[in-house]
Amino acid sequence: NGRLRFQRITAGSDSLRDVLDLLPEADGSLWLGRKHGVARLLYRPEASTLLPVPLLPGQDVEVNQLFRGGPNDLWACTNGAGVFHYMAPPGAASSIKRPTTTEGMPTDQVLCALRDRRGDLWFGLRGAGITHFRGDMFECFKGFKSISIAEDPAGKLWVGTETGLAWFDGSRFHRQAQQDYSWHYSVSIDPKGRVVFGNNMADPAQQ
């Protein structure tokens, strides 16, 4: 009948009700960003298995977003603990690295992130704008609260902020002219290269 049917997934006694972000793997497993850390879910209809990744052993870490930095590595943006880089190369032991404020990260409140086509990393920070990380140095762009980041086919970065859209010209960010100045929680690029965004306001006359 064309209807979708959703099924709640659990892992043993864990209800998985605190999941904030998902990242699929080619083998069908899922990386989960949770209010209490990161875990890998091996889903099976009969019984799923959960494999936690200890970011800070003994401490709960709230994960806002997960993204890949390349093959066999995972980045986790957290609310208060900064950024974690988890690497698990085949045939070798896994490791976790954590760029901190002592290395140039302006804050440990990281809301969103993006790996661009050059391999550079961009982090959207609470109260500290955006930080561009080239692997050995941080460059900061302040003046707005970035909630989401996307890159279009031309390589232009688009940012959802608390006052609307912004875009990067290669040296600085510009605010996109628009009728409303609402929060833009999600920015993405559709298959035709168009910028698609979701915000917290809607005008019924324009729907």
mmCIF file with all atom_site columns, C-alpha atoms in Angstrom:
data_model
loop_
_atom_site.group_PDB
_atom_site.id
_atom_site.type_symbol
_atom_site.label_atom_id
_atom_site.label_alt_id
_atom_site.label_comp_id
_atom_site.label_asym_id
_atom_site.label_entity_id
_atom_site.label_seq_id
_atom_site.pdbx_PDB_ins_code
_atom_site.Cartn_x
_atom_site.Cartn_y
_atom_site.Cartn_z
_atom_site.occupancy
_atom_site.B_iso_or_equiv
_atom_site.pdbx_formal_charge
_atom_site.auth_seq_id
_atom_site.auth_comp_id
_atom_site.auth_asym_id
_atom_site.auth_atom_id
_atom_site.pdbx_PDB_model_num
ATOM 1   C CA . ASN A 1 1   ? 0.000  0.000   0.000  1.00 0.00 ? 1   ASN A CA 1
ATOM 2   C CA . GLY A 1 2   ? 3.032  2.285   -0.192 1.00 0.00 ? 2   GLY A CA 1
ATOM 3   C CA . ARG A 1 3   ? 3.159  2.988   3.532  1.00 0.00 ? 3   ARG A CA 1
ATOM 4   C CA . LEU A 1 4   ? 6.400  3.035   5.480  1.00 0.00 ? 4   LEU A CA 1
ATOM 5   C CA . ARG A 1 5   ? 6.611  0.994   8.658  1.00 0.00 ? 5   ARG A CA 1
ATOM 6   C CA . PHE A 1 6   ? 9.060  1.956   11.360 1.00 0.00 ? 6   PHE A CA 1
ATOM 7   C CA . GLN A 1 7   ? 10.372 -0.436  13.958 1.00 0.00 ? 7   GLN A CA 1
ATOM 8   C CA . ARG A 1 8   ? 11.992 0.619   17.212 1.00 0.00 ? 8   ARG A CA 1
ATOM 9   C CA . ILE A 1 9   ? 15.525 -0.781  17.559 1.00 0.00 ? 9   ILE A CA 1
ATOM 10  C CA . THR A 1 10  ? 17.037 -1.745  20.879 1.00 0.00 ? 10  THR A CA 1
ATOM 11  C CA . ALA A 1 11  ? 20.245 -3.480  21.930 1.00 0.00 ? 11  ALA A CA 1
ATOM 12  C CA . GLY A 1 12  ? 19.461 -5.850  24.772 1.00 0.00 ? 12  GLY A CA 1
ATOM 13  C CA . SER A 1 13  ? 18.248 -3.766  27.703 1.00 0.00 ? 13  SER A CA 1
ATOM 14  C CA . ASP A 1 14  ? 19.485 -0.517  26.084 1.00 0.00 ? 14  ASP A CA 1
ATOM 15  C CA . SER A 1 15  ? 16.534 1.399   24.578 1.00 0.00 ? 15  SER A CA 1
ATOM 16  C CA . LEU A 1 16  ? 18.856 3.695   22.527 1.00 0.00 ? 16  LEU A CA 1
ATOM 17  C CA . ARG A 1 17  ? 16.616 6.668   23.332 1.00 0.00 ? 17  ARG A CA 1
ATOM 18  C CA . ASP A 1 18  ? 19.524 9.115   23.617 1.00 0.00 ? 18  ASP A CA 1
ATOM 19  C CA . VAL A 1 19  ? 20.818 8.903   20.011 1.00 0.00 ? 19  VAL A CA 1
ATOM 20  C CA . LEU A 1 20  ? 21.608 12.341  18.530 1.00 0.00 ? 20  LEU A CA 1
ATOM 21  C CA . ASP A 1 21  ? 23.327 11.361  15.262 1.00 0.00 ? 21  ASP A CA 1
ATOM 22  C CA . LEU A 1 22  ? 23.764 8.334   12.980 1.00 0.00 ? 22  LEU A CA 1
ATOM 23  C CA . LEU A 1 23  ? 26.466 7.337   10.509 1.00 0.00 ? 23  LEU A CA 1
ATOM 24  C CA . PRO A 1 24  ? 26.053 4.159   8.398  1.00 0.00 ? 24  PRO A CA 1
ATOM 25  C CA . GLU A 1 25  ? 28.834 1.771   7.458  1.00 0.00 ? 25  GLU A CA 1
ATOM 26  C CA . ALA A 1 26  ? 29.036 -0.299  4.246  1.00 0.00 ? 26  ALA A CA 1
ATOM 27  C CA . ASP A 1 27  ? 28.594 -3.525  6.217  1.00 0.00 ? 27  ASP A CA 1
ATOM 28  C CA . GLY A 1 28  ? 25.188 -2.393  7.481  1.00 0.00 ? 28  GLY A CA 1
ATOM 29  C CA . SER A 1 29  ? 26.311 -1.391  10.956 1.00 0.00 ? 29  SER A CA 1
ATOM 30  C CA . LEU A 1 30  ? 25.619 2.053   12.390 1.00 0.00 ? 30  LEU A CA 1
ATOM 31  C CA . TRP A 1 31  ? 27.754 4.482   14.343 1.00 0.00 ? 31  TRP A CA 1
ATOM 32  C CA . LEU A 1 32  ? 25.668 6.159   17.024 1.00 0.00 ? 32  LEU A CA 1
ATOM 33  C CA . GLY A 1 33  ? 26.392 9.580   18.500 1.00 0.00 ? 33  GLY A CA 1
ATOM 34  C CA . ARG A 1 34  ? 24.695 9.566   21.899 1.00 0.00 ? 34  ARG A CA 1
ATOM 35  C CA . LYS A 1 35  ? 24.227 11.751  24.945 1.00 0.00 ? 35  LYS A CA 1
ATOM 36  C CA . HIS A 1 36  ? 26.569 9.334   26.700 1.00 0.00 ? 36  HIS A CA 1
ATOM 37  C CA . GLY A 1 37  ? 29.231 8.767   24.028 1.00 0.00 ? 37  GLY A CA 1
ATOM 38  C CA . VAL A 1 38  ? 29.826 6.841   20.791 1.00 0.00 ? 38  VAL A CA 1
ATOM 39  C CA . ALA A 1 39  ? 28.913 3.248   19.996 1.00 0.00 ? 39  ALA A CA 1
ATOM 40  C CA . ARG A 1 40  ? 28.744 0.982   16.965 1.00 0.00 ? 40  ARG A CA 1
ATOM 41  C CA . LEU A 1 41  ? 25.478 -0.894  16.481 1.00 0.00 ? 41  LEU A CA 1
ATOM 42  C CA . LEU A 1 42  ? 25.613 -4.282  14.760 1.00 0.00 ? 42  LEU A CA 1
ATOM 43  C CA . TYR A 1 43  ? 21.966 -4.609  13.815 1.00 0.00 ? 43  TYR A CA 1
ATOM 44  C CA . ARG A 1 44  ? 20.267 -7.972  13.559 1.00 0.00 ? 44  ARG A CA 1
ATOM 45  C CA . PRO A 1 45  ? 16.471 -8.404  13.492 1.00 0.00 ? 45  PRO A CA 1
ATOM 46  C CA . GLU A 1 46  ? 16.676 -11.092 16.158 1.00 0.00 ? 46  GLU A CA 1
ATOM 47  C CA . ALA A 1 47  ? 19.229 -9.376  18.438 1.00 0.00 ? 47  ALA A CA 1
ATOM 48  C CA . SER A 1 48  ? 21.468 -6.346  17.924 1.00 0.00 ? 48  SER A CA 1
ATOM 49  C CA . THR A 1 49  ? 24.917 -5.891  19.462 1.00 0.00 ? 49  THR A CA 1
ATOM 50  C CA . LEU A 1 50  ? 26.233 -2.579  20.791 1.00 0.00 ? 50  LEU A CA 1
ATOM 51  C CA . LEU A 1 51  ? 29.995 -1.878  20.865 1.00 0.00 ? 51  LEU A CA 1
ATOM 52  C CA . PRO A 1 52  ? 30.764 1.278   22.911 1.00 0.00 ? 52  PRO A CA 1
ATOM 53  C CA . VAL A 1 53  ? 33.839 3.384   22.119 1.00 0.00 ? 53  VAL A CA 1
ATOM 54  C CA . PRO A 1 54  ? 35.250 4.981   25.305 1.00 0.00 ? 54  PRO A CA 1
ATOM 55  C CA . LEU A 1 55  ? 36.080 8.571   24.387 1.00 0.00 ? 55  LEU A CA 1
ATOM 56  C CA . LEU A 1 56  ? 36.848 9.642   27.961 1.00 0.00 ? 56  LEU A CA 1
ATOM 57  C CA . PRO A 1 57  ? 36.892 6.495   30.114 1.00 0.00 ? 57  PRO A CA 1
ATOM 58  C CA . GLY A 1 58  ? 34.637 6.869   33.127 1.00 0.00 ? 58  GLY A CA 1
ATOM 59  C CA . GLN A 1 59  ? 32.934 10.016  31.801 1.00 0.00 ? 59  GLN A CA 1
ATOM 60  C CA . ASP A 1 60  ? 29.780 10.618  29.781 1.00 0.00 ? 60  ASP A CA 1
ATOM 61  C CA . VAL A 1 61  ? 30.379 12.646  26.590 1.00 0.00 ? 61  VAL A CA 1
ATOM 62  C CA . GLU A 1 62  ? 27.416 14.144  24.709 1.00 0.00 ? 62  GLU A CA 1
ATOM 63  C CA . VAL A 1 63  ? 27.992 13.774  20.952 1.00 0.00 ? 63  VAL A CA 1
ATOM 64  C CA . ASN A 1 64  ? 26.368 16.353  18.648 1.00 0.00 ? 64  ASN A CA 1
ATOM 65  C CA . GLN A 1 65  ? 27.617 15.051  15.297 1.00 0.00 ? 65  GLN A CA 1
ATOM 66  C CA . LEU A 1 66  ? 29.637 12.228  13.729 1.00 0.00 ? 66  LEU A CA 1
ATOM 67  C CA . PHE A 1 67  ? 31.496 12.450  10.421 1.00 0.00 ? 67  PHE A CA 1
ATOM 68  C CA . ARG A 1 68  ? 34.217 10.646  8.516  1.00 0.00 ? 68  ARG A CA 1
ATOM 69  C CA . GLY A 1 69  ? 37.638 12.133  7.988  1.00 0.00 ? 69  GLY A CA 1
ATOM 70  C CA . GLY A 1 70  ? 38.658 9.355   5.590  1.00 0.00 ? 70  GLY A CA 1
ATOM 71  C CA . PRO A 1 71  ? 38.773 5.553   5.398  1.00 0.00 ? 71  PRO A CA 1
ATOM 72  C CA . ASN A 1 72  ? 38.731 3.844   8.792  1.00 0.00 ? 72  ASN A CA 1
ATOM 73  C CA . ASP A 1 73  ? 38.534 7.020   10.818 1.00 0.00 ? 73  ASP A CA 1
ATOM 74  C CA . LEU A 1 74  ? 35.697 8.780   12.589 1.00 0.00 ? 74  LEU A CA 1
ATOM 75  C CA . TRP A 1 75  ? 35.317 12.236  14.135 1.00 0.00 ? 75  TRP A CA 1
ATOM 76  C CA . ALA A 1 76  ? 32.938 13.052  16.982 1.00 0.00 ? 76  ALA A CA 1
ATOM 77  C CA . CYS A 1 77  ? 31.879 16.611  17.819 1.00 0.00 ? 77  CYS A CA 1
ATOM 78  C CA . THR A 1 78  ? 30.825 16.942  21.437 1.00 0.00 ? 78  THR A CA 1
ATOM 79  C CA . ASN A 1 79  ? 29.028 19.296  23.752 1.00 0.00 ? 79  ASN A CA 1
ATOM 80  C CA . GLY A 1 80  ? 31.707 20.297  26.242 1.00 0.00 ? 80  GLY A CA 1
ATOM 81  C CA . ALA A 1 81  ? 34.508 17.805  25.546 1.00 0.00 ? 81  ALA A CA 1
ATOM 82  C CA . GLY A 1 82  ? 35.767 19.110  22.203 1.00 0.00 ? 82  GLY A CA 1
ATOM 83  C CA . VAL A 1 83  ? 36.469 16.915  19.165 1.00 0.00 ? 83  VAL A CA 1
ATOM 84  C CA . PHE A 1 84  ? 37.601 13.296  19.120 1.00 0.00 ? 84  PHE A CA 1
ATOM 85  C CA . HIS A 1 85  ? 39.338 11.532  16.235 1.00 0.00 ? 85  HIS A CA 1
ATOM 86  C CA . TYR A 1 86  ? 38.865 7.757   16.368 1.00 0.00 ? 86  TYR A CA 1
ATOM 87  C CA . MET A 1 87  ? 41.056 5.687   14.032 1.00 0.00 ? 87  MET A CA 1
ATOM 88  C CA . ALA A 1 88  ? 40.703 1.933   13.499 1.00 0.00 ? 88  ALA A CA 1
ATOM 89  C CA . PRO A 1 89  ? 42.965 0.833   10.621 1.00 0.00 ? 89  PRO A CA 1
ATOM 90  C CA . PRO A 1 90  ? 42.644 -2.808  9.502  1.00 0.00 ? 90  PRO A CA 1
ATOM 91  C CA . GLY A 1 91  ? 45.076 -5.088  11.297 1.00 0.00 ? 91  GLY A CA 1
ATOM 92  C CA . ALA A 1 92  ? 46.170 -2.431  13.786 1.00 0.00 ? 92  ALA A CA 1
ATOM 93  C CA . ALA A 1 93  ? 45.091 -1.229  17.197 1.00 0.00 ? 93  ALA A CA 1
ATOM 94  C CA . SER A 1 94  ? 42.533 1.572   17.336 1.00 0.00 ? 94  SER A CA 1
ATOM 95  C CA . SER A 1 95  ? 43.458 4.971   18.758 1.00 0.00 ? 95  SER A CA 1
ATOM 96  C CA . ILE A 1 96  ? 41.770 8.211   19.793 1.00 0.00 ? 96  ILE A CA 1
ATOM 97  C CA . LYS A 1 97  ? 43.194 11.708  19.423 1.00 0.00 ? 97  LYS A CA 1
ATOM 98  C CA . ARG A 1 98  ? 41.634 14.897  20.760 1.00 0.00 ? 98  ARG A CA 1
ATOM 99  C CA . PRO A 1 99  ? 42.567 18.398  19.535 1.00 0.00 ? 99  PRO A CA 1
ATOM 100 C CA . THR A 1 100 ? 42.162 20.627  22.590 1.00 0.00 ? 100 THR A CA 1
ATOM 101 C CA . THR A 1 101 ? 42.013 24.314  23.451 1.00 0.00 ? 101 THR A CA 1
ATOM 102 C CA . THR A 1 102 ? 45.714 24.213  24.338 1.00 0.00 ? 102 THR A CA 1
ATOM 103 C CA . GLU A 1 103 ? 46.413 23.331  20.680 1.00 0.00 ? 103 GLU A CA 1
ATOM 104 C CA . GLY A 1 104 ? 44.331 26.208  19.325 1.00 0.00 ? 104 GLY A CA 1
ATOM 105 C CA . MET A 1 105 ? 40.730 24.974  19.462 1.00 0.00 ? 105 MET A CA 1
ATOM 106 C CA . PRO A 1 106 ? 38.792 28.052  20.685 1.00 0.00 ? 106 PRO A CA 1
ATOM 107 C CA . THR A 1 107 ? 36.213 26.081  22.715 1.00 0.00 ? 107 THR A CA 1
ATOM 108 C CA . ASP A 1 108 ? 35.169 22.556  23.600 1.00 0.00 ? 108 ASP A CA 1
ATOM 109 C CA . GLN A 1 109 ? 31.537 23.257  22.592 1.00 0.00 ? 109 GLN A CA 1
ATOM 110 C CA . VAL A 1 110 ? 31.412 21.844  19.037 1.00 0.00 ? 110 VAL A CA 1
ATOM 111 C CA . LEU A 1 111 ? 27.992 21.856  17.333 1.00 0.00 ? 111 LEU A CA 1
ATOM 112 C CA . CYS A 1 112 ? 28.776 20.691  13.787 1.00 0.00 ? 112 CYS A CA 1
ATOM 113 C CA . ALA A 1 113 ? 31.591 19.869  11.384 1.00 0.00 ? 113 ALA A CA 1
ATOM 114 C CA . LEU A 1 114 ? 32.491 19.224  7.747  1.00 0.00 ? 114 LEU A CA 1
ATOM 115 C CA . ARG A 1 115 ? 35.386 17.677  5.828  1.00 0.00 ? 115 ARG A CA 1
ATOM 116 C CA . ASP A 1 116 ? 35.700 19.634  2.576  1.00 0.00 ? 116 ASP A CA 1
ATOM 117 C CA . ARG A 1 117 ? 36.898 18.392  -0.819 1.00 0.00 ? 117 ARG A CA 1
ATOM 118 C CA . ARG A 1 118 ? 40.505 19.308  0.015  1.00 0.00 ? 118 ARG A CA 1
ATOM 119 C CA . GLY A 1 119 ? 40.416 17.268  3.202  1.00 0.00 ? 119 GLY A CA 1
ATOM 120 C CA . ASP A 1 120 ? 40.359 20.294  5.504  1.00 0.00 ? 120 ASP A CA 1
ATOM 121 C CA . LEU A 1 121 ? 38.070 20.238  8.535  1.00 0.00 ? 121 LEU A CA 1
ATOM 122 C CA . TRP A 1 122 ? 35.593 22.940  9.567  1.00 0.00 ? 122 TRP A CA 1
ATOM 123 C CA . PHE A 1 123 ? 34.084 23.037  13.054 1.00 0.00 ? 123 PHE A CA 1
ATOM 124 C CA . GLY A 1 124 ? 31.038 25.065  14.044 1.00 0.00 ? 124 GLY A CA 1
ATOM 125 C CA . LEU A 1 125 ? 31.449 26.239  17.629 1.00 0.00 ? 125 LEU A CA 1
ATOM 126 C CA . ARG A 1 126 ? 29.060 27.479  20.274 1.00 0.00 ? 126 ARG A CA 1
ATOM 127 C CA . GLY A 1 127 ? 29.775 31.159  20.838 1.00 0.00 ? 127 GLY A CA 1
ATOM 128 C CA . ALA A 1 128 ? 33.027 31.101  18.842 1.00 0.00 ? 128 ALA A CA 1
ATOM 129 C CA . GLY A 1 129 ? 32.038 31.073  15.154 1.00 0.00 ? 129 GLY A CA 1
ATOM 130 C CA . ILE A 1 130 ? 33.795 28.572  12.871 1.00 0.00 ? 130 ILE A CA 1
ATOM 131 C CA . THR A 1 131 ? 37.276 27.097  13.065 1.00 0.00 ? 131 THR A CA 1
ATOM 132 C CA . HIS A 1 132 ? 39.170 25.898  9.969  1.00 0.00 ? 132 HIS A CA 1
ATOM 133 C CA . PHE A 1 133 ? 41.568 23.048  10.808 1.00 0.00 ? 133 PHE A CA 1
ATOM 134 C CA . ARG A 1 134 ? 44.227 22.163  8.215  1.00 0.00 ? 134 ARG A CA 1
ATOM 135 C CA . GLY A 1 135 ? 45.796 19.357  10.219 1.00 0.00 ? 135 GLY A CA 1
ATOM 136 C CA . ASP A 1 136 ? 48.451 21.433  11.958 1.00 0.00 ? 136 ASP A CA 1
ATOM 137 C CA . MET A 1 137 ? 46.819 24.809  12.651 1.00 0.00 ? 137 MET A CA 1
ATOM 138 C CA . PHE A 1 138 ? 43.478 26.430  13.478 1.00 0.00 ? 138 PHE A CA 1
ATOM 139 C CA . GLU A 1 139 ? 42.052 29.528  11.783 1.00 0.00 ? 139 GLU A CA 1
ATOM 140 C CA . CYS A 1 140 ? 39.048 31.131  13.473 1.00 0.00 ? 140 CYS A CA 1
ATOM 141 C CA . PHE A 1 141 ? 36.140 33.100  11.968 1.00 0.00 ? 141 PHE A CA 1
ATOM 142 C CA . LYS A 1 142 ? 33.970 34.734  14.638 1.00 0.00 ? 142 LYS A CA 1
ATOM 143 C CA . GLY A 1 143 ? 30.754 36.717  14.638 1.00 0.00 ? 143 GLY A CA 1
ATOM 144 C CA . PHE A 1 144 ? 28.000 34.101  14.463 1.00 0.00 ? 144 PHE A CA 1
ATOM 145 C CA . LYS A 1 145 ? 26.821 30.816  15.942 1.00 0.00 ? 145 LYS A CA 1
ATOM 146 C CA . SER A 1 146 ? 27.139 28.072  13.334 1.00 0.00 ? 146 SER A CA 1
ATOM 147 C CA . ILE A 1 147 ? 24.663 25.211  13.665 1.00 0.00 ? 147 ILE A CA 1
ATOM 148 C CA . SER A 1 148 ? 25.232 23.294  10.404 1.00 0.00 ? 148 SER A CA 1
ATOM 149 C CA . ILE A 1 149 ? 27.716 23.297  7.498  1.00 0.00 ? 149 ILE A CA 1
ATOM 150 C CA . ALA A 1 150 ? 27.545 22.012  3.907  1.00 0.00 ? 150 ALA A CA 1
ATOM 151 C CA . GLU A 1 151 ? 29.698 22.289  0.748  1.00 0.00 ? 151 GLU A CA 1
ATOM 152 C CA . ASP A 1 152 ? 28.143 22.746  -2.705 1.00 0.00 ? 152 ASP A CA 1
ATOM 153 C CA . PRO A 1 153 ? 29.519 21.262  -5.979 1.00 0.00 ? 153 PRO A CA 1
ATOM 154 C CA . ALA A 1 154 ? 31.483 24.464  -6.655 1.00 0.00 ? 154 ALA A CA 1
ATOM 155 C CA . GLY A 1 155 ? 33.296 24.147  -3.329 1.00 0.00 ? 155 GLY A CA 1
ATOM 156 C CA . LYS A 1 156 ? 31.439 26.994  -1.637 1.00 0.00 ? 156 LYS A CA 1
ATOM 157 C CA . LEU A 1 157 ? 30.742 26.486  2.068  1.00 0.00 ? 157 LEU A CA 1
ATOM 158 C CA . TRP A 1 158 ? 27.244 27.244  3.368  1.00 0.00 ? 158 TRP A CA 1
ATOM 159 C CA . VAL A 1 159 ? 26.547 27.680  7.059  1.00 0.00 ? 159 VAL A CA 1
ATOM 160 C CA . GLY A 1 160 ? 23.275 27.649  8.970  1.00 0.00 ? 160 GLY A CA 1
ATOM 161 C CA . THR A 1 161 ? 23.428 30.168  11.822 1.00 0.00 ? 161 THR A CA 1
ATOM 162 C CA . GLU A 1 162 ? 21.166 31.625  14.492 1.00 0.00 ? 162 GLU A CA 1
ATOM 163 C CA . THR A 1 163 ? 20.415 34.582  12.174 1.00 0.00 ? 163 THR A CA 1
ATOM 164 C CA . GLY A 1 164 ? 20.077 32.828  8.813  1.00 0.00 ? 164 GLY A CA 1
ATOM 165 C CA . LEU A 1 165 ? 22.408 31.531  6.099  1.00 0.00 ? 165 LEU A CA 1
ATOM 166 C CA . ALA A 1 166 ? 26.047 32.497  5.559  1.00 0.00 ? 166 ALA A CA 1
ATOM 167 C CA . TRP A 1 167 ? 28.569 31.535  2.874  1.00 0.00 ? 167 TRP A CA 1
ATOM 168 C CA . PHE A 1 168 ? 32.365 31.547  2.566  1.00 0.00 ? 168 PHE A CA 1
ATOM 169 C CA . ASP A 1 169 ? 34.194 33.272  -0.317 1.00 0.00 ? 169 ASP A CA 1
ATOM 170 C CA . GLY A 1 170 ? 37.609 31.756  0.416  1.00 0.00 ? 170 GLY A CA 1
ATOM 171 C CA . SER A 1 171 ? 38.717 34.391  2.881  1.00 0.00 ? 171 SER A CA 1
ATOM 172 C CA . ARG A 1 172 ? 35.684 35.445  4.913  1.00 0.00 ? 172 ARG A CA 1
ATOM 173 C CA . PHE A 1 173 ? 32.032 34.640  5.567  1.00 0.00 ? 173 PHE A CA 1
ATOM 174 C CA . HIS A 1 174 ? 29.084 36.677  4.258  1.00 0.00 ? 174 HIS A CA 1
ATOM 175 C CA . ARG A 1 175 ? 25.490 36.620  5.426  1.00 0.00 ? 175 ARG A CA 1
ATOM 176 C CA . GLN A 1 176 ? 23.005 35.604  2.737  1.00 0.00 ? 176 GLN A CA 1
ATOM 177 C CA . ALA A 1 177 ? 20.273 38.210  2.165  1.00 0.00 ? 177 ALA A CA 1
ATOM 178 C CA . GLN A 1 178 ? 16.842 36.793  3.051  1.00 0.00 ? 178 GLN A CA 1
ATOM 179 C CA . GLN A 1 179 ? 13.472 37.860  4.361  1.00 0.00 ? 179 GLN A CA 1
ATOM 180 C CA . ASP A 1 180 ? 13.624 36.191  7.744  1.00 0.00 ? 180 ASP A CA 1
ATOM 181 C CA . TYR A 1 181 ? 16.516 35.877  10.171 1.00 0.00 ? 181 TYR A CA 1
ATOM 182 C CA . SER A 1 182 ? 15.561 32.672  11.937 1.00 0.00 ? 182 SER A CA 1
ATOM 183 C CA . TRP A 1 183 ? 17.733 29.834  13.146 1.00 0.00 ? 183 TRP A CA 1
ATOM 184 C CA . HIS A 1 184 ? 18.842 27.485  10.353 1.00 0.00 ? 184 HIS A CA 1
ATOM 185 C CA . TYR A 1 185 ? 19.226 24.106  12.020 1.00 0.00 ? 185 TYR A CA 1
ATOM 186 C CA . SER A 1 186 ? 20.128 22.091  8.929  1.00 0.00 ? 186 SER A CA 1
ATOM 187 C CA . VAL A 1 187 ? 21.868 22.926  5.647  1.00 0.00 ? 187 VAL A CA 1
ATOM 188 C CA . SER A 1 188 ? 22.461 20.367  2.888  1.00 0.00 ? 188 SER A CA 1
ATOM 189 C CA . ILE A 1 189 ? 23.031 20.180  -0.865 1.00 0.00 ? 189 ILE A CA 1
ATOM 190 C CA . ASP A 1 190 ? 20.553 18.325  -3.080 1.00 0.00 ? 190 ASP A CA 1
ATOM 191 C CA . PRO A 1 191 ? 21.573 16.205  -6.142 1.00 0.00 ? 191 PRO A CA 1
ATOM 192 C CA . LYS A 1 192 ? 21.217 19.272  -8.398 1.00 0.00 ? 192 LYS A CA 1
ATOM 193 C CA . GLY A 1 193 ? 23.626 21.314  -6.271 1.00 0.00 ? 193 GLY A CA 1
ATOM 194 C CA . ARG A 1 194 ? 20.942 23.500  -4.697 1.00 0.00 ? 194 ARG A CA 1
ATOM 195 C CA . VAL A 1 195 ? 21.194 24.625  -1.082 1.00 0.00 ? 195 VAL A CA 1
ATOM 196 C CA . VAL A 1 196 ? 18.408 23.142  1.038  1.00 0.00 ? 196 VAL A CA 1
ATOM 197 C CA . PHE A 1 197 ? 17.863 24.326  4.591  1.00 0.00 ? 197 PHE A CA 1
ATOM 198 C CA . GLY A 1 198 ? 15.457 23.882  7.487  1.00 0.00 ? 198 GLY A CA 1
ATOM 199 C CA . ASN A 1 199 ? 14.674 26.530  10.048 1.00 0.00 ? 199 ASN A CA 1
ATOM 200 C CA . ASN A 1 200 ? 12.427 27.213  12.998 1.00 0.00 ? 200 ASN A CA 1
ATOM 201 C CA . MET A 1 201 ? 10.002 29.567  11.232 1.00 0.00 ? 201 MET A CA 1
ATOM 202 C CA . ALA A 1 202 ? 7.494  29.224  8.417  1.00 0.00 ? 202 ALA A CA 1
ATOM 203 C CA . ASP A 1 203 ? 5.163  31.716  6.757  1.00 0.00 ? 203 ASP A CA 1
ATOM 204 C CA . PRO A 1 204 ? 1.867  29.936  5.913  1.00 0.00 ? 204 PRO A CA 1
ATOM 205 C CA . ALA A 1 205 ? 1.234  32.432  3.098  1.00 0.00 ? 205 ALA A CA 1
ATOM 206 C CA . GLN A 1 206 ? 4.356  31.196  1.319  1.00 0.00 ? 206 GLN A CA 1
ATOM 207 C CA . GLN A 1 207 ? 3.776  27.450  1.774  1.00 0.00 ? 207 GLN A CA 1
#
